[in-house]
Short mmCIF file of C-alpha atoms in Angstrom, two decimals:
data_model
loop_
_atom_site.label_atom_id
_atom_site.label_comp_id
_atom_site.label_asym_id
_atom_site.label_seq_id
_atom_site.Cartn_x
_atom_site.Cartn_y
_atom_site.Cartn_z
CA UNK R 1 40.61 -65.06 -181.21
CA UNK R 2 43.34 -66.10 -184.01
CA UNK R 3 45.93 -68.87 -183.76
CA UNK R 4 48.51 -65.96 -182.90
CA UNK R 5 46.26 -64.44 -180.19
CA UNK R 6 44.99 -61.13 -179.72
CA UNK R 7 46.67 -57.71 -180.05
CA UNK R 8 47.38 -55.70 -176.98
CA UNK R 9 44.78 -53.08 -177.82
CA UNK R 10 42.07 -55.50 -177.89
CA UNK R 11 43.18 -57.13 -174.61
CA UNK R 12 43.47 -53.68 -173.08
CA UNK R 13 39.89 -53.04 -174.52
CA UNK R 14 38.42 -56.23 -173.14
CA UNK R 15 40.18 -56.10 -169.69
CA UNK R 16 39.23 -52.35 -169.00
CA UNK R 17 43.07 -51.24 -168.78
CA UNK R 18 45.16 -49.23 -170.76
CA UNK R 19 47.78 -50.37 -173.28
CA UNK R 20 50.49 -48.74 -171.13
CA UNK R 21 49.48 -50.89 -168.14
CA UNK R 22 49.81 -54.13 -170.31
CA UNK R 23 53.19 -52.90 -171.43
CA UNK R 24 54.08 -52.30 -167.89
CA UNK R 25 53.17 -55.77 -166.74
CA UNK R 26 55.17 -57.23 -169.38
CA UNK R 27 58.31 -54.95 -168.43
CA UNK R 28 58.23 -56.06 -164.66
CA UNK R 29 57.67 -59.88 -165.75
CA UNK R 30 54.14 -59.92 -164.27
CA UNK R 31 52.32 -61.03 -167.65
CA UNK R 32 54.30 -61.68 -170.53
CA UNK R 33 52.59 -62.04 -173.81
CA UNK R 34 52.81 -65.76 -175.11
CA UNK R 35 53.43 -64.67 -178.63
CA UNK R 36 54.75 -61.78 -181.01
CA UNK R 37 53.52 -60.77 -184.46
CA UNK R 38 55.96 -60.84 -187.49
CA UNK R 39 56.44 -57.31 -186.84
CA UNK R 40 57.17 -58.06 -183.14
CA UNK R 41 54.08 -56.70 -181.64
CA UNK R 42 52.71 -58.43 -178.50
CA UNK R 43 50.00 -61.25 -178.93
CA UNK R 44 48.05 -62.32 -176.11
CA UNK R 45 46.69 -66.19 -175.98
CA UNK R 46 44.12 -67.80 -173.52
CA UNK R 47 46.60 -68.63 -170.76
CA UNK R 48 47.63 -64.83 -170.79
CA UNK R 49 44.17 -63.84 -170.53
CA UNK R 50 43.49 -66.14 -167.70
CA UNK R 51 46.61 -64.82 -165.91
CA UNK R 52 45.38 -61.04 -166.57
CA UNK R 53 41.95 -61.82 -164.96
CA UNK R 54 43.78 -63.22 -161.99
CA UNK R 55 46.21 -59.99 -161.71
CA UNK R 56 43.09 -57.79 -162.12
CA UNK R 57 41.33 -59.57 -159.33
CA UNK R 58 44.23 -59.21 -157.09
CA UNK R 59 44.54 -55.48 -158.01
CA UNK R 60 41.08 -54.75 -157.24
CA UNK R 61 41.28 -56.10 -153.64
CA UNK R 62 44.29 -53.86 -153.30
CA UNK R 63 47.35 -56.17 -153.45
CA UNK R 64 50.56 -54.55 -154.74
CA UNK R 65 52.08 -55.94 -157.83
CA UNK R 66 54.89 -57.12 -156.34
CA UNK R 67 52.90 -59.54 -154.03
CA UNK R 68 50.77 -60.85 -156.81
CA UNK R 69 53.54 -62.64 -159.10
CA UNK R 70 54.34 -64.93 -156.12
CA UNK R 71 50.62 -65.81 -155.75
CA UNK R 72 50.16 -66.63 -159.25
CA UNK R 73 53.73 -68.53 -159.75
CA UNK R 74 53.58 -70.79 -156.56
CA UNK R 75 53.46 -74.27 -157.67
CA UNK R 76 52.35 -75.44 -154.32
CA UNK R 77 48.97 -73.28 -154.42
CA UNK R 78 45.76 -75.79 -154.49
CA UNK R 79 43.30 -74.37 -157.12
CA UNK R 80 40.40 -75.24 -155.07
CA UNK R 81 41.61 -73.71 -151.95
CA UNK R 82 42.60 -70.67 -153.90
CA UNK R 83 39.08 -70.26 -155.02
CA UNK R 84 37.82 -70.51 -151.40
CA UNK R 85 40.46 -67.98 -150.50
CA UNK R 86 39.33 -65.43 -153.23
CA UNK R 87 35.56 -65.98 -152.19
CA UNK R 88 36.60 -65.14 -148.57
CA UNK R 89 38.40 -62.03 -149.69
CA UNK R 90 35.41 -60.98 -151.79
CA UNK R 91 32.97 -61.64 -149.01
CA UNK R 92 35.13 -59.64 -146.78
CA UNK R 93 35.15 -56.68 -149.21
CA UNK R 94 31.66 -56.83 -149.71
CA UNK R 95 30.76 -56.67 -146.10
CA UNK R 96 32.94 -53.67 -145.78
CA UNK R 97 31.34 -51.77 -148.62
CA UNK R 98 27.92 -52.78 -147.20
CA UNK R 99 29.11 -51.16 -143.79
CA UNK R 100 30.24 -47.98 -145.61
CA UNK R 101 26.90 -47.82 -147.78
CA UNK R 102 24.93 -48.08 -144.44
CA UNK R 103 26.97 -45.31 -142.89
CA UNK R 104 26.46 -42.88 -145.92
CA UNK R 105 22.71 -43.54 -145.90
CA UNK R 106 22.59 -42.77 -142.18
CA UNK R 107 24.23 -39.66 -142.91
CA UNK R 108 21.95 -38.84 -145.91
CA UNK R 109 18.88 -39.47 -143.90
CA UNK R 110 20.24 -37.17 -141.20
CA UNK R 111 20.94 -34.46 -143.28
CA UNK R 112 17.17 -34.98 -144.91
CA UNK R 113 15.34 -35.02 -141.96
CA UNK R 114 17.51 -32.75 -139.83
CA UNK R 115 16.58 -29.24 -138.99
CA UNK R 116 19.95 -27.38 -139.56
CA UNK R 117 20.86 -23.93 -137.99
CA UNK R 118 21.88 -21.13 -140.47
CA UNK R 119 25.09 -19.47 -139.81
CA UNK R 120 23.19 -16.48 -138.20
CA UNK R 121 21.51 -18.82 -135.78
CA UNK R 122 24.66 -20.55 -134.89
CA UNK R 123 26.19 -17.06 -134.02
CA UNK R 124 23.14 -16.26 -132.13
CA UNK R 125 23.20 -19.37 -130.05
CA UNK R 126 27.25 -19.65 -129.49
CA UNK R 127 28.12 -16.13 -129.70
CA UNK R 128 31.44 -14.67 -131.02
CA UNK R 129 33.51 -17.84 -130.33
CA UNK R 130 31.60 -19.90 -133.02
CA UNK R 131 33.59 -20.29 -136.36
CA UNK R 132 32.47 -22.45 -139.20
CA UNK R 133 36.22 -23.29 -139.57
CA UNK R 134 35.84 -25.35 -136.45
CA UNK R 135 33.10 -27.60 -138.14
CA UNK R 136 35.33 -28.04 -141.16
CA UNK R 137 38.35 -29.01 -139.10
CA UNK R 138 36.28 -31.16 -137.06
CA UNK R 139 35.12 -33.26 -140.07
CA UNK R 140 38.50 -33.41 -141.14
CA UNK R 141 39.75 -34.95 -138.28
CA UNK R 142 37.10 -37.40 -137.14
CA UNK R 143 34.88 -37.69 -140.25
CA UNK R 144 35.72 -41.27 -140.67
CA UNK R 145 34.97 -42.28 -137.02
CA UNK R 146 31.77 -43.90 -135.48
CA UNK R 147 31.54 -41.09 -132.86
CA UNK R 148 31.41 -38.59 -135.74
CA UNK R 149 28.87 -40.70 -137.73
CA UNK R 150 26.73 -40.72 -134.39
CA UNK R 151 27.15 -36.88 -133.60
CA UNK R 152 26.13 -36.01 -137.26
CA UNK R 153 22.89 -38.45 -136.98
CA UNK R 154 21.90 -37.04 -133.42
CA UNK R 155 22.67 -33.17 -134.01
CA UNK R 156 21.03 -33.13 -137.44
CA UNK R 157 17.68 -33.03 -135.82
CA UNK R 158 18.55 -30.69 -133.13
CA UNK R 159 16.53 -27.10 -133.31
CA UNK R 160 17.97 -23.78 -132.26
CA UNK R 161 16.14 -24.40 -128.94
CA UNK R 162 18.08 -27.65 -128.30
CA UNK R 163 21.40 -26.00 -129.13
CA UNK R 164 20.49 -23.03 -126.66
CA UNK R 165 19.58 -25.70 -124.02
CA UNK R 166 23.07 -27.47 -124.60
CA UNK R 167 24.89 -24.39 -124.52
CA UNK R 168 23.15 -23.40 -121.17
CA UNK R 169 23.95 -26.99 -119.64
CA UNK R 170 27.69 -26.47 -120.84
CA UNK R 171 27.95 -22.95 -119.52
CA UNK R 172 26.67 -24.07 -116.12
CA UNK R 173 28.82 -27.02 -115.80
CA UNK R 174 32.03 -24.98 -116.81
CA UNK R 175 30.93 -22.44 -114.13
CA UNK R 176 30.77 -25.37 -111.50
CA UNK R 177 34.13 -26.71 -112.39
CA UNK R 178 35.65 -23.21 -112.32
CA UNK R 179 34.06 -22.74 -108.74
CA UNK R 180 35.77 -26.00 -107.75
CA UNK R 181 39.02 -24.76 -109.15
CA UNK R 182 38.72 -21.39 -107.36
CA UNK R 183 37.97 -23.41 -103.92
CA UNK R 184 41.03 -25.24 -104.30
CA UNK R 185 39.33 -28.62 -104.80
CA UNK R 186 42.09 -31.13 -106.08
CA UNK R 187 41.52 -32.22 -109.69
CA UNK R 188 41.94 -35.87 -108.59
CA UNK R 189 39.57 -35.56 -105.62
CA UNK R 190 36.26 -37.42 -105.58
CA UNK R 191 34.71 -33.79 -106.16
CA UNK R 192 36.82 -32.97 -109.12
CA UNK R 193 36.42 -36.64 -110.88
CA UNK R 194 32.78 -36.39 -110.36
CA UNK R 195 32.75 -33.07 -112.11
CA UNK R 196 34.93 -34.70 -115.08
CA UNK R 197 32.15 -37.78 -115.08
CA UNK R 198 29.22 -35.21 -115.36
CA UNK R 199 31.43 -33.57 -118.25
CA UNK R 200 31.86 -36.81 -120.08
CA UNK R 201 28.08 -37.89 -119.40
CA UNK R 202 27.01 -34.34 -121.01
CA UNK R 203 29.07 -35.36 -124.15
CA UNK R 204 27.44 -38.80 -124.23
CA UNK R 205 23.78 -37.34 -123.60
CA UNK R 206 24.15 -34.73 -126.31
CA UNK R 207 26.51 -36.00 -128.92
CA UNK R 208 28.13 -39.33 -128.93
CA UNK R 209 29.07 -42.12 -126.73
CA UNK R 210 32.31 -41.00 -125.16
CA UNK R 211 34.39 -43.71 -123.23
CA UNK R 212 36.69 -42.93 -120.75
CA UNK R 213 39.71 -43.69 -122.91
CA UNK R 214 38.21 -41.24 -125.55
CA UNK R 215 37.44 -38.71 -122.85
CA UNK R 216 41.06 -38.47 -121.74
CA UNK R 217 42.13 -37.75 -125.26
CA UNK R 218 39.74 -35.10 -125.52
CA UNK R 219 41.07 -33.61 -122.15
CA UNK R 220 44.62 -33.72 -123.53
CA UNK R 221 43.29 -31.84 -126.62
CA UNK R 222 42.00 -28.97 -124.22
CA UNK R 223 45.58 -28.12 -123.31
CA UNK R 224 47.38 -29.12 -126.47
CA UNK R 225 45.09 -27.07 -128.80
CA UNK R 226 45.50 -23.37 -127.93
CA UNK R 227 41.92 -22.56 -129.13
CA UNK R 228 40.57 -25.19 -126.58
CA UNK R 229 42.81 -23.80 -123.97
CA UNK R 230 41.78 -20.19 -124.57
CA UNK R 231 38.09 -21.09 -124.43
CA UNK R 232 38.26 -22.95 -120.97
CA UNK R 233 40.68 -20.35 -119.58
CA UNK R 234 38.17 -17.46 -120.69
CA UNK R 235 36.02 -19.11 -118.06
CA UNK R 236 38.75 -19.06 -115.47
CA UNK R 237 42.38 -18.91 -115.76
CA UNK R 238 43.94 -22.42 -115.77
CA UNK R 239 40.60 -24.21 -116.23
CA UNK R 240 41.81 -26.35 -119.08
CA UNK R 241 44.48 -27.88 -117.38
CA UNK R 242 42.39 -28.27 -114.17
CA UNK R 243 39.77 -30.10 -116.31
CA UNK R 244 42.11 -32.21 -118.16
CA UNK R 245 43.68 -33.28 -114.83
CA UNK R 246 40.05 -34.17 -113.44
CA UNK R 247 39.20 -36.24 -116.81
CA UNK R 248 42.58 -37.93 -116.76
CA UNK R 249 42.20 -39.01 -113.10
CA UNK R 250 38.46 -40.06 -113.66
CA UNK R 251 39.57 -42.11 -116.52
CA UNK R 252 42.28 -43.93 -114.48
CA UNK R 253 39.83 -44.47 -111.63
CA UNK R 254 37.45 -46.46 -113.94
CA UNK R 255 40.38 -48.08 -115.66
CA UNK R 256 41.52 -49.64 -112.49
#
């Protein structure tokens, strides 16, 4: 450190940022260098480096630049209280990262220990209705949810026989729901709601814990997504809507 401070290139190197970033901080008034060289180049002194360290701390925590300056320039901030607040923010961030790491480890373990079906076996079990695109889309939709993580963990160990059993159970339940529809059983009747509850329990038993609220969301998807509608209506015309109505009625009954 010289009496005139450090040049911008050296500060950028020490802080792990770009020179352009430091220029930008200067332009918006977030970090103005304490001095200039005879040639007019930026020079940073010790207080500037302390401020830069604080700026980078808040940036790491996700604070936008426009919110950082007021935090640093407020004369009413108690330094000790500020240190405590930083410690709390860091602790919260560490806990979130640890949960994320644990989720990744579970997924890796499931992949490592699981017995995965080949595409040929999936077609053999699920028939022509199977498409690998469905799996990709499902991951894009729900890949960051606890339900997806649980489903991946559980199904990662399923064998071809397990999948065949699950499909047979699903087909049998769909046939019984279709029979209720054909017999004119109201979707919101005790029998209709019992079938909806059996449908929910089947999901819980094979894939993930499916609460009534989540089950109702799935029911709406069965009629809003034409692919799901076509799958159920191929069993019996109107089955998707009938199942949705039974699921909604069952969810409302349990919410009351």
